[in-house]
XYZ file of C-alpha atoms in Angstrom:
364
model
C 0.000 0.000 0.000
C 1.111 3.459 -0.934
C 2.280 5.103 2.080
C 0.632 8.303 0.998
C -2.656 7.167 0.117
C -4.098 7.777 3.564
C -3.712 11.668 2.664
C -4.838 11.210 -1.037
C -8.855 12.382 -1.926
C -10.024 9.877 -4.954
C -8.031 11.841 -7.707
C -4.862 11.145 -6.078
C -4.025 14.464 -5.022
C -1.893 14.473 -1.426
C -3.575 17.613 0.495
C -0.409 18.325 2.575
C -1.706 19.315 6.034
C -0.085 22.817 7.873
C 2.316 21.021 10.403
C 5.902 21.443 9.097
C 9.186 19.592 10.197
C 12.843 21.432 10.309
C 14.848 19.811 7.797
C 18.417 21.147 6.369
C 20.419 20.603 3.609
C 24.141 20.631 3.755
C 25.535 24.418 3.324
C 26.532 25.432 -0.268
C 30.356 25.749 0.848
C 32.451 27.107 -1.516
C 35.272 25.753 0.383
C 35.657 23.068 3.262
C 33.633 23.653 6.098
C 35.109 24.013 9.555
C 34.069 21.486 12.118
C 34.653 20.934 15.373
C 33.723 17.089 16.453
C 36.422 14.847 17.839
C 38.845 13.995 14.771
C 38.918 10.500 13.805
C 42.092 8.580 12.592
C 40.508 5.752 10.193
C 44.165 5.212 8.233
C 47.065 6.740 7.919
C 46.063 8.790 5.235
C 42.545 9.317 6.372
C 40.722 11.229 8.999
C 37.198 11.634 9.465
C 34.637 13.987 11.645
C 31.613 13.729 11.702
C 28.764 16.785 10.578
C 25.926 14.989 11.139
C 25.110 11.141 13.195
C 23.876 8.138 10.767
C 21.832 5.482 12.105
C 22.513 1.222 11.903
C 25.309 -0.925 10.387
C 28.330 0.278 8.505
C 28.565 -0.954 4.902
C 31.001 -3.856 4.269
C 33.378 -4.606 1.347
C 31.065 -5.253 -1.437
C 28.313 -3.233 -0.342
C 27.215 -1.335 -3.015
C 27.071 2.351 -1.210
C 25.039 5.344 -2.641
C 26.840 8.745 -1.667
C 26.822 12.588 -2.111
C 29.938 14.183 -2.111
C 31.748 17.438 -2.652
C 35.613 17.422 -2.716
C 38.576 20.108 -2.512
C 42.242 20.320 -3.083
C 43.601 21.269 0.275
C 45.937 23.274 -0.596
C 44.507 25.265 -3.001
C 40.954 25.263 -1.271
C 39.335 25.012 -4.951
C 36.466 23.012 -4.922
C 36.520 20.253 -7.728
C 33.305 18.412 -7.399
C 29.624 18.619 -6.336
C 27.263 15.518 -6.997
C 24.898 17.880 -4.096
C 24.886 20.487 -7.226
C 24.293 17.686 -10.346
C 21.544 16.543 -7.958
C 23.274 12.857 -9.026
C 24.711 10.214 -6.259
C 27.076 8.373 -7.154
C 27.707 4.951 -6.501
C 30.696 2.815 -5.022
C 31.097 -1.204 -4.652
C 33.518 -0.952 -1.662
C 36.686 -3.349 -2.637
C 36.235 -2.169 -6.281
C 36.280 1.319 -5.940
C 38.553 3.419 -8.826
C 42.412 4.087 -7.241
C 41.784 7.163 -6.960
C 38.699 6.895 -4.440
C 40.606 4.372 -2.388
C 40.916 7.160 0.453
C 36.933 8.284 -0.164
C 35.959 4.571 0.275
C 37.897 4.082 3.359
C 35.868 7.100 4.900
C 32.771 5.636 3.732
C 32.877 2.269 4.558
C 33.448 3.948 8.267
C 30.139 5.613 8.099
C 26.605 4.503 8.686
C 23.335 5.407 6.857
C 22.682 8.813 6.626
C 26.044 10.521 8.319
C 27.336 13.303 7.174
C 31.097 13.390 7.375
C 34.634 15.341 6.712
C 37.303 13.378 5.169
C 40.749 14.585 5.028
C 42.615 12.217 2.394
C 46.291 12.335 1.687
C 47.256 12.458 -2.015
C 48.759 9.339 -2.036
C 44.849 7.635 -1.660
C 43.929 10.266 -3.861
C 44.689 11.506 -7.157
C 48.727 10.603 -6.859
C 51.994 12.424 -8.246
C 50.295 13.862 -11.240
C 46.682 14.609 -10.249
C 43.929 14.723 -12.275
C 43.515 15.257 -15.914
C 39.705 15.277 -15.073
C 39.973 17.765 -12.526
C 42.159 20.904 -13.556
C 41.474 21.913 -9.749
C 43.095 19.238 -8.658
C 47.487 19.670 -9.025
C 50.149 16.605 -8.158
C 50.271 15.631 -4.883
C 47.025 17.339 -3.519
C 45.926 16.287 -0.101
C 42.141 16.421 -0.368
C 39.082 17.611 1.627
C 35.901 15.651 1.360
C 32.369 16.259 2.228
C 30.599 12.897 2.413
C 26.857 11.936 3.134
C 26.339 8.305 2.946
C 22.639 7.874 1.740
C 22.683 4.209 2.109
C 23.787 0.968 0.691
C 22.975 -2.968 -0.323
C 24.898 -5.637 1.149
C 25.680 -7.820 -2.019
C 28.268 -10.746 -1.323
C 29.566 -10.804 -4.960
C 29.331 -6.631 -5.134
C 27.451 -6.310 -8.086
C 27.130 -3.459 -9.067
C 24.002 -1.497 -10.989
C 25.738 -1.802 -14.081
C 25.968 -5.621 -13.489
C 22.228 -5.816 -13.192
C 19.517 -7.201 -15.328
C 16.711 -4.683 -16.193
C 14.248 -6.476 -14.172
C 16.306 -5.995 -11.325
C 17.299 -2.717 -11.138
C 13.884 -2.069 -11.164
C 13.159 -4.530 -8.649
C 15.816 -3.049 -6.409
C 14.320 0.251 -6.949
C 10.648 -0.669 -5.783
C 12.109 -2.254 -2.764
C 13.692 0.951 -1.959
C 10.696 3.051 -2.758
C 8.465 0.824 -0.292
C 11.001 1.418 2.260
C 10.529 4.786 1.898
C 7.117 4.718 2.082
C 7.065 2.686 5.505
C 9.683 5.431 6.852
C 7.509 8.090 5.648
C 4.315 6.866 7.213
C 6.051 6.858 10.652
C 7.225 10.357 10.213
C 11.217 9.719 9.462
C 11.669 12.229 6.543
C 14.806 12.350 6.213
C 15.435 8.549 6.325
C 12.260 7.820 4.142
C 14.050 10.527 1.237
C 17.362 8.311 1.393
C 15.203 5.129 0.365
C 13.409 7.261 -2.483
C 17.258 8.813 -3.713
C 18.510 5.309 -3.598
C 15.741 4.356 -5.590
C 16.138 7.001 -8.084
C 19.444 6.146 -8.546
C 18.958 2.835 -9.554
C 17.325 4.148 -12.555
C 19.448 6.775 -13.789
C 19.442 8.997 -17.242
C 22.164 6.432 -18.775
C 19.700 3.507 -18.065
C 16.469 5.405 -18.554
C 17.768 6.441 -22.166
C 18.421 2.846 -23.177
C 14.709 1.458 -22.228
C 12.069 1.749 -24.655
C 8.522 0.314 -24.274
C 7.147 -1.575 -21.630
C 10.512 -2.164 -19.864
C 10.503 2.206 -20.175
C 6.811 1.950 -18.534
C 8.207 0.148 -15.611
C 11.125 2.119 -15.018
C 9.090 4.840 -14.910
C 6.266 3.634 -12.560
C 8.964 3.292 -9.616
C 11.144 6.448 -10.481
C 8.305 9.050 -10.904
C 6.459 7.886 -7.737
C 9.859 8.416 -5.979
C 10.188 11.693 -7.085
C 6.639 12.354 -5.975
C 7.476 10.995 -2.691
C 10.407 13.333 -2.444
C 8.236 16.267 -2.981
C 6.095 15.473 -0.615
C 9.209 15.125 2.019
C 10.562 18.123 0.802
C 7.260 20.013 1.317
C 6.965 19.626 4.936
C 10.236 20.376 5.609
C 10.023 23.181 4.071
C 12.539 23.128 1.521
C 10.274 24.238 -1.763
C 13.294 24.629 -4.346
C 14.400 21.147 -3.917
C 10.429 20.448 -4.316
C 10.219 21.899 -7.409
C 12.931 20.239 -8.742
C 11.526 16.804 -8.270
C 8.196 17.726 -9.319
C 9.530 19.381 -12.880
C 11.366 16.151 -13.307
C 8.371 14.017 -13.317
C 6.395 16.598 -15.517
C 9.709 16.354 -18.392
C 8.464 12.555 -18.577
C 4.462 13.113 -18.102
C 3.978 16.892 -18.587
C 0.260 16.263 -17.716
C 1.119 14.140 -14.158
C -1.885 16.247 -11.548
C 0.161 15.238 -8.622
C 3.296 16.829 -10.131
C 1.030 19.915 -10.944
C -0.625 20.020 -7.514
C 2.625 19.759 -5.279
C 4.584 21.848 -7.588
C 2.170 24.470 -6.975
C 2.202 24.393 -3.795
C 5.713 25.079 -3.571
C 5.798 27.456 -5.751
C 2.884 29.336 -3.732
C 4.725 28.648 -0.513
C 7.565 31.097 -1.969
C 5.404 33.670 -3.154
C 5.488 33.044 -6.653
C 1.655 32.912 -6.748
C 1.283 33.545 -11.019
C 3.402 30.216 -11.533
C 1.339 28.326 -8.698
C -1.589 29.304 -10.176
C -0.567 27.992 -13.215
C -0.060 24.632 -11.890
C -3.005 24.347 -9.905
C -5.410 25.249 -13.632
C -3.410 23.274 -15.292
C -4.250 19.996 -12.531
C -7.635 21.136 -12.787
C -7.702 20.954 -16.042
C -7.291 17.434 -15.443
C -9.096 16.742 -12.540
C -11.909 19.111 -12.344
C -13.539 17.666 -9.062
C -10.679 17.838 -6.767
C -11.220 19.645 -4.169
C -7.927 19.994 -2.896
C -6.649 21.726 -6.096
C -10.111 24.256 -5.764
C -9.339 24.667 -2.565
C -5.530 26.212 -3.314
C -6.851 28.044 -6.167
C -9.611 29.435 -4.235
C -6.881 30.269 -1.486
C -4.749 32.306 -4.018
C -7.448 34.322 -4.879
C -7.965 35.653 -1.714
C -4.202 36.444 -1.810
C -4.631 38.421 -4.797
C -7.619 40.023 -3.340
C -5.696 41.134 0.330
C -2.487 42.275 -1.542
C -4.568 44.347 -4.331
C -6.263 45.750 -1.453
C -3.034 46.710 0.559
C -1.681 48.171 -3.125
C -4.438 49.965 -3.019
C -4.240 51.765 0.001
C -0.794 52.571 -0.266
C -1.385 54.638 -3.481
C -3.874 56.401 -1.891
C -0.988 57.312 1.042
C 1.205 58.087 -1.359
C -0.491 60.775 -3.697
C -3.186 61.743 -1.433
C -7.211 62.599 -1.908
C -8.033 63.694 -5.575
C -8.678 67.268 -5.571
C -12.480 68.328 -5.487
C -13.616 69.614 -9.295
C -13.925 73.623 -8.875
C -17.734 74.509 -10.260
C -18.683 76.573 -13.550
C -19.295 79.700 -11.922
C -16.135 79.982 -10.188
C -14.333 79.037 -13.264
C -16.779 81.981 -14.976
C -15.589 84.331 -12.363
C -11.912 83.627 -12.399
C -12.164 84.151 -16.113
C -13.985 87.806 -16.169
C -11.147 88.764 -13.146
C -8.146 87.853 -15.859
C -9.562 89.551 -18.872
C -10.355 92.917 -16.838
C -6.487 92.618 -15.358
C -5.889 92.193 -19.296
C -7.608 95.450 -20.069
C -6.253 97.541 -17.122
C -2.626 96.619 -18.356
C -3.338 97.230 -22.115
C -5.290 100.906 -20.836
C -2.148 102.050 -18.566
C 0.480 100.634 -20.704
C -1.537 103.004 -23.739
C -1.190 105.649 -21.595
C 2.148 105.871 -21.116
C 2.904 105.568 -24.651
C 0.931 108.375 -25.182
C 2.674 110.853 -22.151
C 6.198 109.748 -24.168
C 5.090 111.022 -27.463
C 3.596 114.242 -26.461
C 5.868 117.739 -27.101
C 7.162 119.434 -23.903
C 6.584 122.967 -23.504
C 8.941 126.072 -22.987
């Protein structure tokens, strides 16, 4: 069973009640951050400390482990990579990790689900004597600084890897993730239940996506656009309405006509105040399920909005330039007239006059 359908009306539309949870994301750091937890010594080359506390086992070798990272030359504090930015995890089969990511996998396979961590990597676990060609950031010998969340991982004895999979089960690793989620999610755990749903995702990224076609496409697509969904939802009551957005507009590039994509879309989007583009969402959703009554009920909502801030708009005009000025009647207009053509007259008289007293001969 859907762990959201206890919120759905019969359209399918979640109507996302008031209460919110705090949630963060990691900080966009343009360089390391500084932490102060107790420093770790996991290998000679390798230190960890940790940002943020996982929760059960640590992975072992040939767990196949789902992270977000960002990493920086320590020397140079440049930042060379940001799977948080691409909004892509990356995976890693611990014991068949790339040389290079020897150090990162050491750190990791020292974490549990869901910590956040520092690694500090010496270059020799790194990217060696000559660096990377990949990374221009990255010069010989750079000791390097690493970010890590671990958002979770399969215990596979033989470490297969996504790559290794069949269709059918990538896909079947991916539901099992996604119903995961959706037990976390009923009892509250956000931020655990999103891990499941990311996992998920990627299992079923746009390199495998682009090479499915038909029914096997279908599939795919019935386990990765729920997650999404499910994401939003997360997302939504913890406030974070960007990262909402982002998942919903996903889904709608595959199914631009998906009504819960639509609905908690514009919800976000009217959460942040940009009430034109909500209110685009929500006609557009009702365009394709007229009876909801959650979707009414939003639209209905932003119209009083409009109405309250027209109203305040309103008033402020009238502060700034004041009262209109009361029309004068006809007869004083009359009378003002008659006033300015007698001054007229009195001017041309006196002015006639003179002329006249310079132009007349003086006597002896």
């Amino acid at each position: 069973m859907d762990a959201f359908a206890n919120q759905e009306d019969e359209n399918g539309v979640i109507a996302e009640s008031s209460a919110f949870v705090k949630g963060e994301l990691p900080a966009e750091y343009s360089v390391p951050p500084k932490i102060d937890s107790e420093v770790e010594v996991l290998h000679e080359k390798v230190t960890k400390q940790v940002i943020k506390e996982g929760h059960g086992q640590k992975p072992s070798k040939y767990s196949t482990c789902f992270i977000h990272y960002r990493g920086w030359s320590e020397s140079t504090q440049h930042k060379f990579e940001d799977t948080w930015q691409e909004q892509r995890p990356i995976e890693m089969v611990l014991g068949k990790e790339k040389k290079e990511m020897t150090g990162l996998a050491i750190g990791v396979a020292n974490m549990k689900d869901g910590e956040r961590a520092l690694l500090r990597v010496g270059w020799e676990l790194g990217y060696g004597e000559e660096g990377s060609f990949s990374f221009p950031n990255v010069p010989p010998r750079a000791d390097l600084v690493y970010e890590v969340e671990l958002i979770g991982f399969d215990e596979t004895k033989e470490g297969k890897a996504r790559s290794d999979m069949t269709v059918e089960e990538r896909i079947g690793a991916a539901d099992r993730r996604k119903m995961d989620g959706n037990v976390l999610f009923q009892q509250e755990k956000l931020e655990e239940a999103m891990q499941q749903y990311e996992m998920a995702i990627a299992y079923m990224g746009d390199d495998f996506m682009f090479q499915l076609f038909g029914k096997y496409r279908d599939m795919a697509l019935a386990v990765k656009n729920p997650c999404h969904l499910n994401m939003a939802a997360c997302l939504i009551k913890l406030n974070r309405y960007e990262e909402a957005i982002g998942q919903c507009t996903i889904v709608l590039t595959e199914d631009e006509n998906n009504v819960k994509a639509l609905f908690r879309r514009g919800k976000s989007r009217a959460a942040l105040g940009q009430t034109d583009a909500a209110k685009e969402d929500f006609q557009k959703a009702r365009k394709y399920a007229p009876e909801d009554k959650a979707i009414a009920r939003e639209l209905r909502l932003l119209a009083e909005h409009d109405k309250v801030v027209y109203q305040k708009q309103k008033e402020l005009y009238k502060g700034i330039f004041g009262p209109r000025p009361e029309p004068r009647s006809s007869n004083m207009r009359s009378g003002n007239l008659l006033i300015l053509i007698w001054q007229w007259l009195l001017s041309l008289f006196y002015g006639l006059v003179n002329l006249f007293k310079r132009k007349s001969p003086k006597s002896d």
